[in-house]
Coordinates of C-alpha atoms in Angstrom, one line a residue:
M283 CA 17.8 -0.1 -13.8
K284 CA 16.9 2.9 -11.9
L285 CA 13.1 2.6 -11.0
F286 CA 11.5 4.1 -8.5
S287 CA 14.9 6.5 -7.7
T288 CA 13.2 9.6 -8.3
F289 CA 10.9 8.9 -5.1
A290 CA 14.1 7.8 -3.2
R291 CA 14.9 12.3 -3.9
F292 CA 12.3 13.1 -1.8
S293 CA 12.6 13.8 1.2
L294 CA 10.3 13.8 5.0
S295 CA 10.5 17.8 5.3
S296 CA 9.0 18.3 1.6
I297 CA 5.6 17.0 3.5
A298 CA 3.7 19.4 4.3
L299 CA 1.7 17.8 8.3
T300 CA 0.2 20.6 10.2
V301 CA -0.5 18.4 14.2
T302 CA -1.4 21.3 16.8
C303 CA 0.1 21.4 19.9
H304 CA -3.1 19.7 22.0
T305 CA -3.5 16.8 19.6
Y306 CA -5.7 13.8 21.1
A307 CA -3.9 11.0 22.3
D308 CA -5.4 7.5 23.6
T309 CA -6.1 7.1 27.4
V310 CA -4.2 4.3 28.0
L311 CA -2.3 1.7 25.4
G312 CA -4.2 0.5 22.7
V313 CA -2.7 -2.8 20.2
Y314 CA -4.7 -3.0 17.1
A315 CA -3.7 -5.6 14.5
G316 CA -5.0 -7.5 12.0
A317 CA -4.5 -9.9 8.9
G318 CA -6.9 -10.1 5.6
T319 CA -6.8 -11.2 2.3
W320 CA -6.5 -8.7 -0.8
Q321 CA -7.9 -9.8 -4.3
S322 CA -6.0 -8.6 -6.0
E323 CA -7.1 -6.8 -10.7
Y324 CA -4.3 -5.5 -12.4
A325 CA -4.3 -2.8 -15.0
G326 CA -2.3 -1.1 -16.7
D327 CA 1.1 -1.4 -18.9
I328 CA 5.2 -1.6 -17.6
G329 CA 7.9 -1.3 -20.0
K330 CA 9.3 1.1 -23.3
P331 CA 7.0 0.3 -24.8
A332 CA 5.0 0.2 -23.1
T333 CA 3.1 -3.8 -22.5
S334 CA -0.5 -4.0 -20.8
A335 CA -0.9 -5.8 -18.4
N336 CA -3.3 -8.2 -19.9
D337 CA -0.7 -8.9 -23.1
L338 CA 1.4 -10.2 -20.2
G339 CA -1.5 -12.3 -19.4
M340 CA -1.2 -10.2 -15.6
G341 CA -4.7 -12.3 -14.1
D342 CA -6.8 -11.9 -10.5
N343 CA -4.5 -12.2 -7.8
N344 CA -4.7 -13.0 -4.5
N345 CA -2.9 -11.0 -2.2
N346 CA -2.2 -11.2 1.8
F347 CA -1.5 -8.4 4.3
Y348 CA -1.5 -7.9 8.5
Y349 CA -0.6 -4.9 10.6
I350 CA -0.2 -4.1 14.6
A351 CA -0.2 -0.9 15.3
I352 CA 0.1 0.7 19.0
E353 CA -1.6 3.1 20.3
H354 CA -0.3 5.6 23.8
P355 CA -1.6 8.4 25.9
V356 CA 1.9 10.5 25.6
P357 CA 1.4 13.3 24.1
F358 CA 3.9 14.8 21.5
F359 CA 4.6 11.2 20.5
P360 CA 3.3 9.6 17.5
N361 CA 1.5 6.1 17.1
V362 CA 2.8 3.8 14.8
K363 CA 1.4 0.9 12.6
L364 CA 3.2 -1.4 10.9
Q365 CA 2.6 -3.4 7.8
Q366 CA 3.2 -6.1 5.9
N367 CA 1.8 -5.4 1.9
N368 CA 2.3 -8.6 0.0
I369 CA 1.9 -8.0 -3.7
T370 CA 2.6 -10.7 -6.7
S371 CA 1.9 -11.8 -9.7
K372 CA 3.8 -14.9 -12.2
Q373 CA 2.4 -15.5 -15.7
T374 CA 3.8 -16.6 -19.4
S375 CA 2.0 -15.5 -22.3
I376 CA 3.1 -14.5 -26.1
L377 CA 3.9 -11.1 -26.4
E378 CA 2.1 -9.0 -28.9
N379 CA 5.1 -6.3 -28.8
N380 CA 8.0 -5.8 -27.9
L381 CA 8.8 -5.5 -24.7
S382 CA 11.7 -3.9 -22.2
I383 CA 12.7 -4.4 -19.3
G384 CA 16.2 -2.7 -18.1
N385 CA 18.9 -3.3 -21.0
I386 CA 17.3 -5.8 -22.5
T387 CA 14.0 -5.8 -25.7
Y388 CA 11.6 -8.7 -25.9
P389 CA 10.6 -9.2 -29.2
S390 CA 6.8 -9.4 -29.9
G391 CA 5.8 -13.1 -31.0
S392 CA 8.3 -14.1 -27.8
T393 CA 6.9 -16.5 -25.4
V394 CA 7.6 -14.6 -22.2
A395 CA 7.7 -15.7 -18.0
T396 CA 7.0 -12.1 -16.2
D397 CA 7.4 -12.2 -12.2
F398 CA 7.1 -9.2 -10.6
D399 CA 6.7 -8.4 -7.0
L400 CA 5.8 -5.2 -5.7
S401 CA 5.7 -6.0 -1.8
Y402 CA 6.0 -3.1 0.2
T403 CA 6.9 -2.6 4.1
D404 CA 4.8 0.9 5.5
A405 CA 5.9 2.4 8.9
A406 CA 2.9 5.2 9.6
L407 CA 4.2 7.4 13.0
Y408 CA 0.9 9.7 13.0
Y409 CA -1.1 11.7 15.9
E410 CA -4.6 11.0 16.6
L411 CA -6.9 14.2 15.9
L412 CA -10.1 13.1 17.3
D413 CA -10.3 9.8 19.2
N414 CA -14.4 8.7 20.1
W415 CA -16.9 7.7 17.6
L416 CA -15.6 9.5 14.5
T417 CA -11.9 8.8 14.5
L418 CA -9.1 10.8 12.5
D419 CA -5.9 10.0 12.3
V420 CA -3.0 12.2 10.2
G421 CA 1.0 11.8 9.4
V422 CA 3.3 10.0 7.6
T423 CA 4.5 6.7 6.0
L424 CA 7.7 5.4 5.1
R425 CA 7.4 2.7 2.7
K426 CA 10.2 0.0 1.4
Y427 CA 9.7 -2.1 -1.4
S428 CA 11.7 -5.7 -1.4
G429 CA 10.9 -7.2 -4.5
H430 CA 11.8 -7.1 -8.5
L431 CA 10.4 -7.2 -11.4
Q432 CA 12.1 -10.4 -14.2
A433 CA 11.3 -11.4 -17.3
E434 CA 12.9 -14.5 -19.1
S435 CA 12.1 -15.7 -22.2
A436 CA 13.3 -19.1 -24.0
S437 CA 16.8 -17.0 -25.5
L438 CA 16.8 -13.9 -23.3
S439 CA 16.5 -13.3 -19.1
D440 CA 16.5 -10.1 -16.7
K441 CA 16.4 -9.5 -13.5
T442 CA 15.4 -5.6 -11.3
D443 CA 15.1 -5.5 -8.1
I444 CA 13.6 -3.6 -6.1
D445 CA 15.5 -2.5 -2.5
I446 CA 13.5 1.2 -1.7
S447 CA 12.6 3.7 0.5
V448 CA 9.7 6.4 0.2
P449 CA 7.8 8.9 2.6
L450 CA 3.9 9.2 2.1
A451 CA 1.1 11.8 3.8
Y452 CA -1.0 9.4 6.4
G453 CA -4.4 10.0 6.7
H454 CA -7.2 7.9 8.0
M455 CA -10.9 8.6 9.3
Q456 CA -12.9 6.4 10.8
F457 CA -16.6 6.1 12.4
D458 CA -18.2 4.7 15.1
L459 CA -22.0 3.8 14.9
P460 CA -22.5 4.3 18.8
L461 CA -23.6 0.9 20.4
T462 CA -23.6 -1.4 17.9
G463 CA -20.5 -3.0 16.8
F464 CA -20.8 -1.4 13.4
F465 CA -18.0 1.1 11.8
A466 CA -17.1 2.3 8.7
G467 CA -14.1 4.0 7.6
F468 CA -11.5 5.0 4.8
E469 CA -7.5 4.8 4.5
G470 CA -5.4 5.6 2.6
N471 CA -1.3 7.8 1.4
Y472 CA 0.4 9.7 -1.2
I473 CA 3.0 10.7 -2.7
S474 CA 3.2 12.7 -6.4
Y475 CA 7.0 13.9 -7.1
D476 CA 7.9 15.2 -10.3
G477 CA 5.8 13.8 -12.5
N478 CA 5.5 10.4 -10.8
D479 CA 2.9 9.2 -8.3
L480 CA 2.1 6.7 -5.8
A481 CA -1.0 6.3 -4.3
D482 CA -3.1 3.9 -2.2
Y483 CA -5.9 3.6 -0.5
S484 CA -9.1 1.6 1.4
A485 CA -12.5 1.8 2.2
K486 CA -14.0 -0.2 4.5
I487 CA -17.1 -1.6 6.7
G488 CA -16.9 -3.9 9.4
Y489 CA -18.0 -5.4 12.6
S490 CA -16.3 -5.5 16.6
F491 CA -17.7 -8.5 18.7
D492 CA -18.5 -7.7 22.3
S493 CA -15.2 -10.6 23.8
A494 CA -12.4 -9.5 25.9
L495 CA -9.8 -9.3 22.8
D496 CA -12.8 -6.5 21.0
L497 CA -12.8 -9.8 17.8
G498 CA -13.8 -8.3 14.6
V499 CA -14.5 -8.8 10.7
E500 CA -14.6 -5.6 8.5
V501 CA -14.7 -5.9 5.0
G502 CA -13.5 -3.3 1.7
Y503 CA -12.6 -1.9 -1.5
R504 CA -8.4 -1.6 -1.7
A505 CA -6.4 0.4 -4.5
L506 CA -3.0 1.1 -6.0
T507 CA -1.9 3.2 -8.5
V508 CA 2.1 3.3 -9.5
N509 CA 3.4 5.7 -11.9
I510 CA 5.6 6.1 -12.7
D511 CA 8.0 7.4 -16.1
D512 CA 11.9 6.4 -15.6
D513 CA 14.5 6.4 -18.4
D514 CA 15.1 2.5 -18.0
A515 CA 11.9 1.2 -17.6
Q516 CA 8.0 2.8 -17.4
T517 CA 5.2 2.1 -15.2
N518 CA 2.0 2.8 -15.3
L519 CA 0.1 0.2 -12.8
D520 CA -3.1 0.2 -11.5
I521 CA -3.8 -2.4 -8.7
K522 CA -7.9 -3.2 -7.1
G523 CA -10.7 -5.1 -5.4
P524 CA -12.4 -6.7 -2.6
Y525 CA -10.8 -7.8 1.1
A526 CA -11.3 -8.7 3.9
A527 CA -10.1 -9.6 7.2
A528 CA -9.8 -10.2 10.3
I529 CA -9.3 -7.7 13.1
F530 CA -8.7 -7.7 17.1
H531 CA -7.9 -4.8 19.9
F532 CA -6.9 -4.9 23.4

């Protein structure tokens, strides 16, 4: 199955990224890290013909994520952020319509167990254009999907591994309310190619405590859109919901 294969033909050279030679950089080495849980709600459809997430029994699910970012004072060399995002869903339902995944079609009325793993790892390379009470970062994210799509009934079974790397445009903005510890921000990744789209964003508010490790908490809203029109399968899936995370910086 060629799911996600159209994105593999997209090279880094197709992302337009303009960074001036006098890009701002951290005056000292900084490490940022965090871990949280995302209460994800699934909507949309999967397969050909399209079968809705509701018909497949896909409900809310708590998915975990964690990240670490390293910022440095070296000019022209990008900062790095690594993030792992676990996105899974397992359910059993009686199909109201036919469901095709890969070369197998599960007829309507069948009891089918589906297992979706769309987990991915991000490596963002970015520059700080602003770094004071207002932070502005731009760059590129290299995303690697390592998961699978699986469906099984009493007489049929199919599993398709997802192992593909995708480049996306990356942006992050954060506003720190001076002398309070409170902050608000927005972060997103996006790519569109040949009628296919991958997009995700998060909006957040948080508070950093006055401590040696600059510990803090943040809450927000995350959304992920996967629109793929492939020869073997079609995916038009939206995953969204609130999240909470613990963070620190030193």
